PDB file of C-alpha atoms in Angstrom:
ATOM      1  CA  UNK X 199       0.000   0.000   0.000  1.00 49.00           C
ATOM      2  CA  UNK X 200       0.937   3.655  -0.230  1.00 51.00           C
ATOM      3  CA  UNK X 201       3.356   5.197   2.218  1.00 49.00           C
ATOM      4  CA  UNK X 202       1.414   6.635   5.154  1.00 66.00           C
ATOM      5  CA  UNK X 203      -1.752   4.706   4.329  1.00 83.00           C
ATOM      6  CA  UNK X 204      -1.260   1.886   6.829  1.00 89.00           C
ATOM      7  CA  UNK X 205      -0.348   1.378  10.467  1.00 91.00           C
ATOM      8  CA  UNK X 206       0.218  -2.103  11.925  1.00 93.00           C
ATOM      9  CA  UNK X 207      -1.913  -3.661   9.193  1.00 94.00           C
ATOM     10  CA  UNK X 208      -4.780  -1.177   9.505  1.00 95.00           C
ATOM     11  CA  UNK X 209      -5.803   1.202   6.731  1.00 94.00           C
ATOM     12  CA  UNK X 210      -5.760   4.775   8.038  1.00 93.00           C
ATOM     13  CA  UNK X 211      -8.913   6.750   7.254  1.00 93.00           C
ATOM     14  CA  UNK X 212     -10.433   9.958   8.590  1.00 90.00           C
ATOM     15  CA  UNK X 213     -13.822  11.661   8.564  1.00 90.00           C
ATOM     16  CA  UNK X 214     -14.227  15.416   8.349  1.00 87.00           C
ATOM     17  CA  UNK X 215     -16.677  17.976   7.028  1.00 87.00           C
ATOM     18  CA  UNK X 216     -16.749  21.175   4.990  1.00 88.00           C
ATOM     19  CA  UNK X 217     -19.294  23.506   3.372  1.00 91.00           C
ATOM     20  CA  UNK X 218     -19.670  24.720  -0.214  1.00 90.00           C
ATOM     21  CA  UNK X 219     -21.476  27.869  -1.384  1.00 92.00           C
ATOM     22  CA  UNK X 220     -24.325  27.180  -3.835  1.00 94.00           C
ATOM     23  CA  UNK X 221     -26.296  29.604  -6.049  1.00 94.00           C
ATOM     24  CA  UNK X 222     -28.869  31.775  -4.322  1.00 94.00           C
ATOM     25  CA  UNK X 223     -32.068  30.286  -5.744  1.00 95.00           C
ATOM     26  CA  UNK X 224     -35.326  29.654  -3.918  1.00 95.00           C
ATOM     27  CA  UNK X 225     -35.011  25.881  -4.237  1.00 96.00           C
ATOM     28  CA  UNK X 226     -31.397  25.835  -3.050  1.00 96.00           C
ATOM     29  CA  UNK X 227     -32.294  28.093  -0.136  1.00 95.00           C
ATOM     30  CA  UNK X 228     -35.178  25.813   0.860  1.00 96.00           C
ATOM     31  CA  UNK X 229     -33.144  22.608   0.565  1.00 96.00           C
ATOM     32  CA  UNK X 230     -29.718  23.590   1.895  1.00 96.00           C
ATOM     33  CA  UNK X 231     -30.430  26.558   4.140  1.00 94.00           C
ATOM     34  CA  UNK X 232     -28.283  29.595   4.742  1.00 90.00           C
ATOM     35  CA  UNK X 233     -25.879  29.942   7.680  1.00 85.00           C
ATOM     36  CA  UNK X 234     -25.853  33.002   9.894  1.00 74.00           C
ATOM     37  CA  UNK X 235     -23.057  35.509   9.316  1.00 56.00           C
ATOM     38  CA  UNK X 236     -23.555  37.892  12.220  1.00 51.00           C
ATOM     39  CA  UNK X 237     -23.791  40.899   9.887  1.00 52.00           C
ATOM     40  CA  UNK X 238     -26.620  42.774   8.205  1.00 51.00           C
ATOM     41  CA  UNK X 239     -29.520  40.348   7.905  1.00 51.00           C
ATOM     42  CA  UNK X 240     -27.387  37.896   9.895  1.00 57.00           C
ATOM     43  CA  UNK X 241     -27.408  35.490   6.966  1.00 63.00           C
ATOM     44  CA  UNK X 242     -24.559  34.646   4.596  1.00 73.00           C
ATOM     45  CA  UNK X 243     -24.636  35.713   0.947  1.00 82.00           C
ATOM     46  CA  UNK X 244     -25.268  32.180  -0.332  1.00 90.00           C
ATOM     47  CA  UNK X 245     -26.967  28.970   0.768  1.00 94.00           C
ATOM     48  CA  UNK X 246     -24.461  26.269   1.648  1.00 94.00           C
ATOM     49  CA  UNK X 247     -24.270  22.508   1.220  1.00 95.00           C
ATOM     50  CA  UNK X 248     -22.488  20.530   3.908  1.00 94.00           C
ATOM     51  CA  UNK X 249     -20.251  17.622   2.886  1.00 94.00           C
ATOM     52  CA  UNK X 250     -18.934  15.023   5.337  1.00 93.00           C
ATOM     53  CA  UNK X 251     -16.411  12.691   3.740  1.00 91.00           C
ATOM     54  CA  UNK X 252     -14.359   9.603   4.493  1.00 93.00           C
ATOM     55  CA  UNK X 253     -10.816   9.861   3.151  1.00 89.00           C
ATOM     56  CA  UNK X 254      -7.755   7.644   3.074  1.00 88.00           C
ATOM     57  CA  UNK X 255      -5.051   9.491   5.003  1.00 85.00           C
ATOM     58  CA  UNK X 256      -2.069   8.322   2.990  1.00 80.00           C
ATOM     59  CA  UNK X 257      -3.398   9.154  -0.480  1.00 80.00           C
ATOM     60  CA  UNK X 258      -5.960  11.906   0.337  1.00 81.00           C
ATOM     61  CA  UNK X 259      -8.431   9.909  -1.769  1.00 83.00           C
ATOM     62  CA  UNK X 260     -12.017  10.636  -0.702  1.00 88.00           C
ATOM     63  CA  UNK X 261     -13.737   7.249  -0.790  1.00 89.00           C
ATOM     64  CA  UNK X 262     -17.221   8.218   0.370  1.00 91.00           C
ATOM     65  CA  UNK X 263     -19.307  11.270   1.238  1.00 93.00           C
ATOM     66  CA  UNK X 264     -22.674  12.376   2.560  1.00 95.00           C
ATOM     67  CA  UNK X 265     -24.186  15.655   1.325  1.00 96.00           C
ATOM     68  CA  UNK X 266     -26.826  17.611   3.212  1.00 96.00           C
ATOM     69  CA  UNK X 267     -28.052  21.018   4.298  1.00 96.00           C
ATOM     70  CA  UNK X 268     -25.741  23.352   6.171  1.00 94.00           C
ATOM     71  CA  UNK X 269     -28.293  23.236   8.974  1.00 92.00           C
ATOM     72  CA  UNK X 270     -27.632  19.492   9.368  1.00 94.00           C
ATOM     73  CA  UNK X 271     -24.788  18.789  11.770  1.00 91.00           C
ATOM     74  CA  UNK X 272     -21.609  17.002  10.754  1.00 92.00           C
ATOM     75  CA  UNK X 273     -22.227  14.303  13.347  1.00 91.00           C
ATOM     76  CA  UNK X 274     -25.561  13.458  11.695  1.00 93.00           C
ATOM     77  CA  UNK X 275     -24.108  13.283   8.188  1.00 95.00           C
ATOM     78  CA  UNK X 276     -21.117  11.240   9.399  1.00 93.00           C
ATOM     79  CA  UNK X 277     -23.312   8.167   9.754  1.00 93.00           C
ATOM     80  CA  UNK X 278     -23.460   7.913   5.959  1.00 94.00           C
ATOM     81  CA  UNK X 279     -19.712   7.276   5.489  1.00 94.00           C
ATOM     82  CA  UNK X 280     -19.818   4.852   8.441  1.00 95.00           C
ATOM     83  CA  UNK X 281     -21.333   2.296   6.053  1.00 94.00           C
ATOM     84  CA  UNK X 282     -17.949   2.125   4.275  1.00 95.00           C
ATOM     85  CA  UNK X 283     -15.978   1.261   7.409  1.00 96.00           C
ATOM     86  CA  UNK X 284     -14.751  -2.273   8.056  1.00 95.00           C
ATOM     87  CA  UNK X 285     -12.545  -4.216  10.447  1.00 96.00           C
ATOM     88  CA  UNK X 286      -9.406  -3.521   8.416  1.00 96.00           C
ATOM     89  CA  UNK X 287      -9.548   0.234   9.082  1.00 97.00           C
ATOM     90  CA  UNK X 288      -8.439   2.622  11.811  1.00 96.00           C
ATOM     91  CA  UNK X 289     -10.659   5.715  11.854  1.00 95.00           C
ATOM     92  CA  UNK X 290      -9.164   9.004  13.063  1.00 92.00           C
ATOM     93  CA  UNK X 291     -11.688  11.689  14.036  1.00 90.00           C
ATOM     94  CA  UNK X 292     -11.483  15.171  15.566  1.00 87.00           C
ATOM     95  CA  UNK X 293     -13.149  16.233  18.816  1.00 82.00           C
ATOM     96  CA  UNK X 294     -16.228  17.732  17.154  1.00 80.00           C
ATOM     97  CA  UNK X 295     -17.511  14.231  16.397  1.00 81.00           C
ATOM     98  CA  UNK X 296     -16.959  12.559  19.720  1.00 77.00           C
ATOM     99  CA  UNK X 297     -19.946  11.171  21.618  1.00 86.00           C
ATOM    100  CA  UNK X 298     -21.368   7.905  22.943  1.00 90.00           C
ATOM    101  CA  UNK X 299     -23.951   7.348  20.187  1.00 92.00           C
ATOM    102  CA  UNK X 300     -21.577   8.160  17.334  1.00 93.00           C
ATOM    103  CA  UNK X 301     -18.805   6.053  18.876  1.00 94.00           C
ATOM    104  CA  UNK X 302     -21.167   3.097  19.266  1.00 95.00           C
ATOM    105  CA  UNK X 303     -22.269   3.328  15.635  1.00 94.00           C
ATOM    106  CA  UNK X 304     -18.705   3.535  14.324  1.00 95.00           C
ATOM    107  CA  UNK X 305     -17.417   0.729  16.558  1.00 96.00           C
ATOM    108  CA  UNK X 306     -20.265  -1.527  15.424  1.00 96.00           C
ATOM    109  CA  UNK X 307     -18.754  -1.561  11.913  1.00 96.00           C
ATOM    110  CA  UNK X 308     -15.751  -3.487  13.213  1.00 97.00           C
ATOM    111  CA  UNK X 309     -13.309  -0.652  12.488  1.00 97.00           C
ATOM    112  CA  UNK X 310     -10.822   0.414  15.131  1.00 98.00           C
ATOM    113  CA  UNK X 311     -11.242   3.990  16.365  1.00 97.00           C
ATOM    114  CA  UNK X 312      -8.872   6.694  17.588  1.00 95.00           C
ATOM    115  CA  UNK X 313     -10.749   9.925  18.233  1.00 94.00           C
ATOM    116  CA  UNK X 314      -9.846  13.149  19.923  1.00 92.00           C
ATOM    117  CA  UNK X 315     -12.178  14.142  22.726  1.00 91.00           C
ATOM    118  CA  UNK X 316     -12.693  17.516  24.357  1.00 82.00           C
ATOM    119  CA  UNK X 317     -10.159  18.365  27.055  1.00 75.00           C
ATOM    120  CA  UNK X 318     -13.069  19.118  29.397  1.00 76.00           C
ATOM    121  CA  UNK X 319     -14.540  15.618  29.030  1.00 79.00           C
ATOM    122  CA  UNK X 320     -14.669  13.686  32.292  1.00 79.00           C
ATOM    123  CA  UNK X 321     -13.048  10.268  31.832  1.00 89.00           C
ATOM    124  CA  UNK X 322     -12.475   8.454  35.095  1.00 92.00           C
ATOM    125  CA  UNK X 323      -9.492   6.093  35.314  1.00 95.00           C
ATOM    126  CA  UNK X 324     -10.570   2.468  35.641  1.00 96.00           C
ATOM    127  CA  UNK X 325      -7.205   0.866  34.881  1.00 96.00           C
ATOM    128  CA  UNK X 326      -3.715   2.318  34.435  1.00 96.00           C
ATOM    129  CA  UNK X 327      -1.439   1.034  31.665  1.00 96.00           C
ATOM    130  CA  UNK X 328       2.351   0.790  31.716  1.00 94.00           C
ATOM    131  CA  UNK X 329       2.807   3.283  28.855  1.00 93.00           C
ATOM    132  CA  UNK X 330       0.970   6.089  30.691  1.00 93.00           C
ATOM    133  CA  UNK X 331      -2.372   5.535  29.001  1.00 96.00           C
ATOM    134  CA  UNK X 332      -5.398   4.312  30.943  1.00 96.00           C
ATOM    135  CA  UNK X 333      -8.746   2.612  30.536  1.00 97.00           C
ATOM    136  CA  UNK X 334     -12.000   4.470  31.094  1.00 96.00           C
ATOM    137  CA  UNK X 335     -15.659   4.154  30.115  1.00 95.00           C
ATOM    138  CA  UNK X 336     -18.015   5.998  27.808  1.00 93.00           C
ATOM    139  CA  UNK X 337     -21.517   6.125  29.213  1.00 91.00           C
ATOM    140  CA  UNK X 338     -24.796   6.753  27.381  1.00 90.00           C
ATOM    141  CA  UNK X 339     -26.431  10.157  27.891  1.00 85.00           C
ATOM    142  CA  UNK X 340     -28.454  10.329  31.082  1.00 84.00           C
ATOM    143  CA  UNK X 341     -31.845   8.697  30.699  1.00 82.00           C
ATOM    144  CA  UNK X 342     -30.958   6.919  27.437  1.00 86.00           C
ATOM    145  CA  UNK X 343     -30.461   3.158  27.026  1.00 86.00           C
ATOM    146  CA  UNK X 344     -27.067   1.662  26.454  1.00 86.00           C
ATOM    147  CA  UNK X 345     -24.257  -0.109  28.238  1.00 92.00           C
ATOM    148  CA  UNK X 346     -20.947   1.547  29.234  1.00 93.00           C
ATOM    149  CA  UNK X 347     -18.161   1.081  26.686  1.00 95.00           C
ATOM    150  CA  UNK X 348     -14.554   0.473  27.737  1.00 97.00           C
ATOM    151  CA  UNK X 349     -12.057   2.736  25.952  1.00 97.00           C
ATOM    152  CA  UNK X 350      -8.379   3.482  26.337  1.00 97.00           C
ATOM    153  CA  UNK X 351      -7.296   7.087  26.838  1.00 96.00           C
ATOM    154  CA  UNK X 352      -4.018   8.594  25.596  1.00 94.00           C
ATOM    155  CA  UNK X 353      -3.104  12.075  26.820  1.00 91.00           C
ATOM    156  CA  UNK X 354      -0.181  14.156  25.561  1.00 88.00           C
ATOM    157  CA  UNK X 355       0.897  17.749  25.049  1.00 83.00           C
ATOM    158  CA  UNK X 356       2.532  19.413  22.057  1.00 72.00           C
ATOM    159  CA  UNK X 357       5.715  21.335  22.670  1.00 64.00           C
ATOM    160  CA  UNK X 358       6.128  24.358  20.399  1.00 56.00           C
ATOM    161  CA  UNK X 359       7.508  27.902  20.916  1.00 55.00           C
ATOM    162  CA  UNK X 360       4.155  29.454  19.932  1.00 58.00           C
ATOM    163  CA  UNK X 361       2.181  27.356  22.418  1.00 54.00           C
ATOM    164  CA  UNK X 362       1.625  28.431  25.981  1.00 54.00           C
ATOM    165  CA  UNK X 363       2.662  26.425  28.999  1.00 59.00           C
ATOM    166  CA  UNK X 364      -0.889  26.121  30.328  1.00 63.00           C
ATOM    167  CA  UNK X 365      -2.592  24.623  27.276  1.00 70.00           C
ATOM    168  CA  UNK X 366      -4.688  21.555  28.104  1.00 76.00           C
ATOM    169  CA  UNK X 367      -3.419  18.177  26.897  1.00 83.00           C
ATOM    170  CA  UNK X 368      -4.681  16.532  23.747  1.00 88.00           C
ATOM    171  CA  UNK X 369      -6.788  13.559  24.758  1.00 91.00           C
ATOM    172  CA  UNK X 370      -7.423  10.595  22.470  1.00 94.00           C
ATOM    173  CA  UNK X 371      -9.792   7.705  23.097  1.00 96.00           C
ATOM    174  CA  UNK X 372      -9.384   4.439  21.249  1.00 97.00           C
ATOM    175  CA  UNK X 373     -10.839   0.962  20.867  1.00 97.00           C
ATOM    176  CA  UNK X 374      -7.254  -0.361  20.897  1.00 97.00           C
ATOM    177  CA  UNK X 375      -7.111  -1.430  24.536  1.00 97.00           C
ATOM    178  CA  UNK X 376      -3.772  -3.280  24.528  1.00 97.00           C
ATOM    179  CA  UNK X 377      -0.813  -0.883  25.034  1.00 96.00           C
ATOM    180  CA  UNK X 378       1.635  -3.447  23.675  1.00 95.00           C
ATOM    181  CA  UNK X 379      -0.270  -3.808  20.397  1.00 95.00           C
ATOM    182  CA  UNK X 380      -0.902  -0.042  20.170  1.00 95.00           C
ATOM    183  CA  UNK X 381       1.668   1.963  22.171  1.00 95.00           C
ATOM    184  CA  UNK X 382       0.496   5.383  23.361  1.00 94.00           C
ATOM    185  CA  UNK X 383       3.434   7.183  21.720  1.00 92.00           C
ATOM    186  CA  UNK X 384       2.566   5.661  18.333  1.00 92.00           C
ATOM    187  CA  UNK X 385      -1.092   6.650  18.608  1.00 93.00           C
ATOM    188  CA  UNK X 386      -0.141  10.222  19.532  1.00 89.00           C
ATOM    189  CA  UNK X 387       2.155  10.451  16.497  1.00 87.00           C
ATOM    190  CA  UNK X 388      -0.430   8.766  14.310  1.00 86.00           C
ATOM    191  CA  UNK X 389      -3.201  11.213  15.132  1.00 84.00           C
ATOM    192  CA  UNK X 390      -1.501  13.955  13.115  1.00 76.00           C
ATOM    193  CA  UNK X 391      -2.487  11.964  10.010  1.00 71.00           C
ATOM    194  CA  UNK X 392      -6.048  13.137  10.588  1.00 68.00           C
ATOM    195  CA  UNK X 393      -5.062  16.531   9.239  1.00 63.00           C
ATOM    196  CA  UNK X 394      -4.508  14.936   5.840  1.00 59.00           C
ATOM    197  CA  UNK X 395      -8.246  15.086   5.180  1.00 53.00           C
ATOM    198  CA  UNK X 396      -8.251  18.826   5.768  1.00 61.00           C
ATOM    199  CA  UNK X 397      -5.476  19.023   3.179  1.00 65.00           C
ATOM    200  CA  UNK X 398      -7.665  16.994   0.814  1.00 63.00           C
ATOM    201  CA  UNK X 399     -10.566  19.431   1.227  1.00 63.00           C
ATOM    202  CA  UNK X 400      -8.180  22.335   0.581  1.00 67.00           C
ATOM    203  CA  UNK X 401      -6.968  20.699  -2.622  1.00 67.00           C
ATOM    204  CA  UNK X 402     -10.538  20.127  -3.781  1.00 65.00           C
ATOM    205  CA  UNK X 403     -11.990  23.515  -2.790  1.00 63.00           C
ATOM    206  CA  UNK X 404      -9.054  25.863  -3.391  1.00 56.00           C
ATOM    207  CA  UNK X 405      -7.229  24.332  -6.346  1.00 50.00           C
ATOM    208  CA  UNK X 406      -9.654  22.065  -8.200  1.00 53.00           C
ATOM    209  CA  UNK X 407     -12.875  24.065  -7.814  1.00 57.00           C
ATOM    210  CA  UNK X 408     -11.164  27.458  -7.391  1.00 56.00           C
ATOM    211  CA  UNK X 409     -10.906  29.621  -4.284  1.00 58.00           C
ATOM    212  CA  UNK X 410     -14.078  31.503  -3.391  1.00 63.00           C
ATOM    213  CA  UNK X 411     -16.099  30.103  -6.287  1.00 78.00           C
ATOM    214  CA  UNK X 412     -19.786  29.313  -5.960  1.00 84.00           C
ATOM    215  CA  UNK X 413     -21.093  26.079  -7.470  1.00 87.00           C
ATOM    216  CA  UNK X 414     -23.059  26.594 -10.697  1.00 87.00           C
ATOM    217  CA  UNK X 415     -26.154  24.459 -10.239  1.00 92.00           C
ATOM    218  CA  UNK X 416     -29.499  26.187  -9.639  1.00 93.00           C
ATOM    219  CA  UNK X 417     -31.425  23.249  -8.172  1.00 95.00           C
ATOM    220  CA  UNK X 418     -30.660  20.929  -5.226  1.00 96.00           C
ATOM    221  CA  UNK X 419     -30.580  17.817  -7.419  1.00 96.00           C
ATOM    222  CA  UNK X 420     -28.013  19.357  -9.735  1.00 95.00           C
ATOM    223  CA  UNK X 421     -25.986  20.759  -6.814  1.00 95.00           C
ATOM    224  CA  UNK X 422     -25.642  17.239  -5.415  1.00 96.00           C
ATOM    225  CA  UNK X 423     -24.685  15.934  -8.860  1.00 94.00           C
ATOM    226  CA  UNK X 424     -22.095  18.715  -9.247  1.00 92.00           C
ATOM    227  CA  UNK X 425     -20.548  17.993  -5.843  1.00 92.00           C
ATOM    228  CA  UNK X 426     -20.265  14.290  -6.665  1.00 91.00           C
ATOM    229  CA  UNK X 427     -18.668  15.246  -9.997  1.00 89.00           C
ATOM    230  CA  UNK X 428     -16.024  17.249  -8.136  1.00 86.00           C
ATOM    231  CA  UNK X 429     -15.451  14.336  -5.754  1.00 88.00           C
ATOM    232  CA  UNK X 430     -15.065  11.881  -8.639  1.00 87.00           C
ATOM    233  CA  UNK X 431     -12.577  14.114 -10.453  1.00 84.00           C
ATOM    234  CA  UNK X 432     -10.637  14.570  -7.223  1.00 81.00           C
ATOM    235  CA  UNK X 433     -10.579  10.796  -6.701  1.00 82.00           C
ATOM    236  CA  UNK X 434      -9.391  10.240 -10.281  1.00 82.00           C
ATOM    237  CA  UNK X 435      -6.509  12.715  -9.880  1.00 80.00           C
ATOM    238  CA  UNK X 436      -5.522  11.191  -6.548  1.00 76.00           C
ATOM    239  CA  UNK X 437      -5.627   7.710  -8.123  1.00 77.00           C
ATOM    240  CA  UNK X 438      -3.269   8.878 -10.880  1.00 74.00           C
ATOM    241  CA  UNK X 439      -0.891  10.366  -8.299  1.00 73.00           C
ATOM    242  CA  UNK X 440      -0.916   7.097  -6.383  1.00 69.00           C
ATOM    243  CA  UNK X 441      -0.196   5.089  -9.546  1.00 66.00           C
ATOM    244  CA  UNK X 442       2.942   7.186 -10.046  1.00 58.00           C
ATOM    245  CA  UNK X 443       4.045   7.292  -6.406  1.00 56.00           C
ATOM    246  CA  UNK X 444       3.487   3.703  -5.279  1.00 61.00           C
ATOM    247  CA  UNK X 445       5.853   1.876  -7.681  1.00 53.00           C
ATOM    248  CA  UNK X 446       8.610   4.340  -6.755  1.00 52.00           C
ATOM    249  CA  UNK X 447       7.979   3.948  -3.029  1.00 55.00           C
ATOM    250  CA  UNK X 448       7.121   7.652  -2.704  1.00 56.00           C
ATOM    251  CA  UNK X 449       4.686   9.191  -0.250  1.00 58.00           C
ATOM    252  CA  UNK X 450       1.768  10.475  -2.408  1.00 54.00           C
ATOM    253  CA  UNK X 451       1.787  13.624  -0.237  1.00 57.00           C
ATOM    254  CA  UNK X 452       5.119  14.532  -1.880  1.00 54.00           C
ATOM    255  CA  UNK X 453       3.591  14.605  -5.363  1.00 51.00           C
ATOM    256  CA  UNK X 454       2.165  18.032  -6.201  1.00 49.00           C
ATOM    257  CA  UNK X 455      -1.618  17.993  -6.539  1.00 46.00           C
ATOM    258  CA  UNK X 456      -1.575  21.365  -8.334  1.00 51.00           C
ATOM    259  CA  UNK X 457       0.877  20.190 -10.985  1.00 52.00           C
ATOM    260  CA  UNK X 458      -1.053  16.945 -11.429  1.00 49.00           C
ATOM    261  CA  UNK X 459      -4.266  18.922 -11.861  1.00 50.00           C
ATOM    262  CA  UNK X 460      -2.636  21.089 -14.538  1.00 50.00           C
ATOM    263  CA  UNK X 461      -1.427  18.013 -16.415  1.00 48.00           C
ATOM    264  CA  UNK X 462      -4.944  16.521 -16.381  1.00 48.00           C
ATOM    265  CA  UNK X 463      -6.486  19.791 -17.562  1.00 50.00           C
ATOM    266  CA  UNK X 464      -4.030  19.989 -20.470  1.00 46.00           C
ATOM    267  CA  UNK X 465      -4.823  16.429 -21.522  1.00 49.00           C
ATOM    268  CA  UNK X 466      -8.575  16.258 -21.020  1.00 48.00           C
ATOM    269  CA  UNK X 467      -9.489  17.826 -24.385  1.00 48.00           C
ATOM    270  CA  UNK X 468      -7.515  15.060 -26.115  1.00 48.00           C
ATOM    271  CA  UNK X 469      -9.347  12.277 -24.286  1.00 45.00           C
ATOM    272  CA  UNK X 470     -12.888  12.303 -25.658  1.00 45.00           C
ATOM    273  CA  UNK X 471     -13.302   8.636 -24.781  1.00 44.00           C
ATOM    274  CA  UNK X 472     -12.284   9.075 -21.140  1.00 40.00           C
ATOM    275  CA  UNK X 473     -14.645   6.995 -19.037  1.00 42.00           C
ATOM    276  CA  UNK X 474     -16.540   8.858 -16.276  1.00 36.00           C
TER     277      UNK X 474
END
């Protein structure tokens, strides 16, 4: 597999969300909604579609996505990409997604999980591990059914000249309960791979679509089709990059997405038979 795509036999994937401006039509407004801006009419200039996607960390390839209204939360839309998870994956997720119900749904797929939780979350120590991590439990919200779930907690701080001394630690929770099979130091280093999906969204939104551009489609059905078209083109470019990088043993992150995009754009007019 590609460099950076795997860890101890598990495929590294991440889920994250973003929003895209869509044309200001009545149907788009009704379907996607318009976020507040805090200025003037306290609404943004355009309706927005929210996209929550599952991406492979090593290649940036987006392998699944759920599209909805901007008024629909990322945690709700995330359940769509959960259907693509399996026991051969390790899912990295930021703190905005963490919660008992979402964790239960993701863990039920058989995938291993390593999620950041809020520093204010209360996680009582039930068992201490030799590497400094510890076991704790996630409990269902008060009054809701469900059994407590055992998790392992890894806490660490980042040392950097721009960071203050009093910043709270980063806290990860994981389904990987055995510290020998999943050392705390490795999980802490691994979590930085989650940022690769944010890089993927930047490549798609800033370079492929164009910075600040509004999608063209006037109706919700066509907006969704246009977003999937962008995702498919992005996947195709990332697949081409991987085909070049993998035989040479290169990390696909080291291959310029912008230059690859330019090459594809120069060639596309000569490839009338290119399969969609």
